[in-house]
Short mmCIF file of C-alpha atoms in Angstrom, two decimals:
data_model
loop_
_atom_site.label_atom_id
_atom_site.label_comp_id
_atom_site.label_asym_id
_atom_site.label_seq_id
_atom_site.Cartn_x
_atom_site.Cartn_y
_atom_site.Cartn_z
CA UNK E 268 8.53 -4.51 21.87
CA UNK E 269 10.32 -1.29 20.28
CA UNK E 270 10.74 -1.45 17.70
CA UNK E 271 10.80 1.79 15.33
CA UNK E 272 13.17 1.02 12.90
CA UNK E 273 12.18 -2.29 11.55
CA UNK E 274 15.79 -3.09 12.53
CA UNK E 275 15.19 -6.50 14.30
CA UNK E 276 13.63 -9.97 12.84
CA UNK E 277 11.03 -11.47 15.21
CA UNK E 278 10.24 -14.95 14.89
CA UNK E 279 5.84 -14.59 14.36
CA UNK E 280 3.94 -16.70 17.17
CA UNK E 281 1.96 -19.48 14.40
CA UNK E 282 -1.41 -17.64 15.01
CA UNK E 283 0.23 -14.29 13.92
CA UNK E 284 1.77 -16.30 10.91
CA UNK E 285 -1.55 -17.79 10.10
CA UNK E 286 -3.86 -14.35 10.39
CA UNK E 287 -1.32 -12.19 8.69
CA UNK E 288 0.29 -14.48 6.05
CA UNK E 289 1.68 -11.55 3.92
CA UNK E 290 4.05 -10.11 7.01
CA UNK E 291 6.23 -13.56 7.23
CA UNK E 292 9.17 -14.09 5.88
CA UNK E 293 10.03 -17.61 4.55
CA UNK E 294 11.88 -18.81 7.88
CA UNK E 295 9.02 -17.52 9.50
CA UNK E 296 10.27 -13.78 11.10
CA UNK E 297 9.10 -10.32 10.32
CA UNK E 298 10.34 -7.17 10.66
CA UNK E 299 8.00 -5.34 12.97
CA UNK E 300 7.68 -1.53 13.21
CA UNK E 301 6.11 0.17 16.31
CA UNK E 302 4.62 2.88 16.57
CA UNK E 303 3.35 5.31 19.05
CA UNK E 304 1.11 8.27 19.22
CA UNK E 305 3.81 10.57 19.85
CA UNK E 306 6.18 9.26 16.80
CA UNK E 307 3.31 9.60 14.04
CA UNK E 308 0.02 9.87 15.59
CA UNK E 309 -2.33 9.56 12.34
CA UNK E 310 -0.74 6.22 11.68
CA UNK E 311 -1.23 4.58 15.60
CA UNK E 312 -4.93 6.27 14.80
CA UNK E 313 -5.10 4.38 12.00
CA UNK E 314 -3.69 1.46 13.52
CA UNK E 315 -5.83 1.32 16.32
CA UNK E 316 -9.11 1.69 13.88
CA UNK E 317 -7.57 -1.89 12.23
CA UNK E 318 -7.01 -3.25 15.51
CA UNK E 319 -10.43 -2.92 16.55
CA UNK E 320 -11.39 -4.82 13.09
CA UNK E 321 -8.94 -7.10 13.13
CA UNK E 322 -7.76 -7.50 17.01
CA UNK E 323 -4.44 -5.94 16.06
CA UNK E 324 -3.34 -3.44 14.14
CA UNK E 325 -1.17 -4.11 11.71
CA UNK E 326 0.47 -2.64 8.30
CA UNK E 327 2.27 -3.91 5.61
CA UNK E 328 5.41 -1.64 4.85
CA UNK E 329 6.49 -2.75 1.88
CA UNK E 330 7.23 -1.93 -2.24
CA UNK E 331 4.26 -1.67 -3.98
CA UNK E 332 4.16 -3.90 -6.78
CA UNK E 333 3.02 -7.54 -7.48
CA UNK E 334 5.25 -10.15 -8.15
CA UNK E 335 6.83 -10.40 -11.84
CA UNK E 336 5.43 -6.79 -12.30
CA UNK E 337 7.44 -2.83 -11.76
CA UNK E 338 7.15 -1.39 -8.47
CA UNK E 339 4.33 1.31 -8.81
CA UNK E 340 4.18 4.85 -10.02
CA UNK E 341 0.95 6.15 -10.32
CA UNK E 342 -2.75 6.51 -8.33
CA UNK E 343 -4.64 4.51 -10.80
CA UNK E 344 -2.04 1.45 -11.25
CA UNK E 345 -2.92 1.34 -7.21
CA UNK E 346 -5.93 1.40 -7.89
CA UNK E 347 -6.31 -0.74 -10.09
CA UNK E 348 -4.39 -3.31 -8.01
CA UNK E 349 -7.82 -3.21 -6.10
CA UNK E 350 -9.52 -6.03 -9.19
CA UNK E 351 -6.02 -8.13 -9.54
CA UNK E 352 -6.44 -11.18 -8.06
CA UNK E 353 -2.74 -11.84 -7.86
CA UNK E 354 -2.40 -8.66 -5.71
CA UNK E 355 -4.64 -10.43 -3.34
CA UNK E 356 -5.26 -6.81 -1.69
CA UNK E 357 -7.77 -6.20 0.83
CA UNK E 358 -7.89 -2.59 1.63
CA UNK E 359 -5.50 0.74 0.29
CA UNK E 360 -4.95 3.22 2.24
CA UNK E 361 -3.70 6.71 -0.08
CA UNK E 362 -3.46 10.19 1.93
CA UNK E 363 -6.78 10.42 3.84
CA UNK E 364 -8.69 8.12 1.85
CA UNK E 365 -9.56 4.43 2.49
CA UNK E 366 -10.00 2.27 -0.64
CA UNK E 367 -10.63 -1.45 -0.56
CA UNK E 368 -11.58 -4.25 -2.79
CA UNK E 369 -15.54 -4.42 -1.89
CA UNK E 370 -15.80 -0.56 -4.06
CA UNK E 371 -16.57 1.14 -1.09
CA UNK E 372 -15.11 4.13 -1.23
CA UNK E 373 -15.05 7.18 1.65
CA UNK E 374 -12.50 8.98 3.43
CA UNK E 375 -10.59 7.53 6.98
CA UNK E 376 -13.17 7.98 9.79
CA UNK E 377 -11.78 11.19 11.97
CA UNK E 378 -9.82 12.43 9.10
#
Protein backbone atom coordinates (compact mmCIF):
# COMPACT_ATOMS: atom_id res chain seq x y z
CA UNK A 1 0.00 0.00 0.00
CA UNK A 2 1.04 3.81 -0.74
CA UNK A 3 -0.16 5.58 0.79
CA UNK A 4 1.56 9.06 1.80
CA UNK A 5 -1.10 11.29 1.97
CA UNK A 6 -3.60 9.70 4.20
CA UNK A 7 -5.82 10.34 1.15
CA UNK A 8 -7.58 6.88 0.97
CA UNK A 9 -9.94 4.98 3.70
CA UNK A 10 -8.95 1.31 4.15
CA UNK A 11 -11.35 -0.93 5.55
CA UNK A 12 -8.91 -2.50 8.92
CA UNK A 13 -8.62 -6.48 8.68
CA UNK A 14 -10.66 -7.31 12.50
CA UNK A 15 -7.22 -8.22 14.08
CA UNK A 16 -5.84 -4.73 13.08
CA UNK A 17 -9.21 -3.26 14.46
CA UNK A 18 -8.88 -5.23 17.62
CA UNK A 19 -4.87 -4.47 18.39
CA UNK A 20 -5.10 -0.87 17.41
CA UNK A 21 -8.60 0.23 18.53
CA UNK A 22 -7.75 4.02 18.51
CA UNK A 23 -6.87 4.03 14.44
CA UNK A 24 -10.65 2.88 13.40
CA UNK A 25 -13.08 4.85 12.39
CA UNK A 26 -16.72 4.01 13.35
CA UNK A 27 -17.54 2.05 9.97
CA UNK A 28 -14.48 0.40 10.61
CA UNK A 29 -11.70 2.20 7.95
CA UNK A 30 -8.63 4.22 8.67
CA UNK A 31 -6.72 6.47 6.99
CA UNK A 32 -3.29 4.96 6.69
CA UNK A 33 -0.07 6.92 6.05
CA UNK A 34 3.11 5.20 4.68
CA UNK A 35 6.11 5.93 5.05
CA UNK A 36 9.49 5.18 3.77
CA UNK A 37 13.05 5.77 4.67
CA UNK A 38 13.62 8.03 1.93
CA UNK A 39 10.34 10.35 2.63
CA UNK A 40 11.21 10.94 6.48
CA UNK A 41 13.68 8.52 7.66
CA UNK A 42 13.62 9.30 11.60
CA UNK A 43 9.96 8.49 11.56
CA UNK A 44 10.22 4.76 9.49
CA UNK A 45 13.25 4.50 12.31
CA UNK A 46 10.94 5.09 14.72
CA UNK A 47 8.42 3.05 13.21
CA UNK A 48 10.36 0.13 12.79
CA UNK A 49 11.59 0.35 16.70
CA UNK A 50 7.43 0.01 17.42
CA UNK A 51 7.15 -2.65 15.01
CA UNK A 52 9.57 -4.75 16.61
CA UNK A 53 7.46 -4.14 20.03
CA UNK A 54 4.39 -4.35 18.71
CA UNK A 55 4.73 -6.50 15.27
CA UNK A 56 3.87 -3.36 13.33
CA UNK A 57 4.60 -0.12 13.43
CA UNK A 58 2.13 2.09 13.73
CA UNK A 59 1.29 5.95 14.68
CA UNK A 60 -1.55 7.78 15.52
CA UNK A 61 -1.70 11.14 13.45
CA UNK A 62 -4.11 12.89 14.96
CA UNK A 63 -5.21 16.38 17.14
CA UNK A 64 -4.01 16.23 20.37
CA UNK A 65 -6.61 16.64 22.79
CA UNK A 66 -9.08 14.38 24.74
CA UNK A 67 -12.52 14.31 24.13
CA UNK A 68 -14.77 17.29 25.63
CA UNK A 69 -11.36 19.07 26.27
CA UNK A 70 -9.16 22.05 23.77
CA UNK A 71 -6.80 20.67 21.42
CA UNK A 72 -3.30 21.14 23.13
CA UNK A 73 -0.86 23.95 23.42
CA UNK A 74 1.77 23.37 25.64
CA UNK A 75 4.68 20.54 26.78
CA UNK A 76 3.31 20.02 30.18
CA UNK A 77 -0.61 19.72 29.24
CA UNK A 78 1.10 16.64 27.07
CA UNK A 79 2.53 15.67 29.63
CA UNK A 80 0.33 15.62 31.81
CA UNK A 81 -2.02 13.67 29.50
CA UNK A 82 0.52 10.86 30.54
CA UNK A 83 -1.80 10.34 34.39
CA UNK A 84 -5.41 10.99 32.57
CA UNK A 85 -7.08 8.01 32.40
CA UNK A 86 -9.50 9.27 29.81
CA UNK A 87 -6.49 9.95 27.50
CA UNK A 88 -5.90 6.31 27.74
CA UNK A 89 -2.20 7.11 26.36
CA UNK A 90 0.43 4.65 26.26
CA UNK A 91 3.57 6.23 25.12
CA UNK A 92 4.46 10.23 23.77
CA UNK A 93 6.75 10.72 21.59
CA UNK A 94 8.05 14.90 21.69
CA UNK A 95 11.29 15.81 19.49
CA UNK A 96 13.87 13.13 20.44
CA UNK A 97 12.44 12.10 23.57
CA UNK A 98 10.23 9.08 24.41
CA UNK A 99 7.74 9.58 27.28
CA UNK A 100 5.21 7.00 28.35
CA UNK A 101 2.78 6.30 31.07
CA UNK A 102 5.06 3.72 33.23
CA UNK A 103 7.50 7.29 34.21
CA UNK A 104 10.21 6.03 32.38
CA UNK A 105 11.72 8.61 30.91
CA UNK A 106 15.02 8.61 28.32
CA UNK A 107 15.65 9.77 24.97
CA UNK A 108 14.67 7.55 21.44
CA UNK A 109 17.31 4.78 21.21
CA UNK A 110 19.80 5.96 18.15
CA UNK A 111 18.78 9.49 18.54
Amino acid sequence: LDAPYMSLAAELTPWCAARFPAIAHFDGTARPQTVTTNQEPWVHALLSIIAEQVEIGVLINTSFNVRGKPILNTLAEALALLDDPAAELDTLVIGEWLFDNSRKRGPIAGS
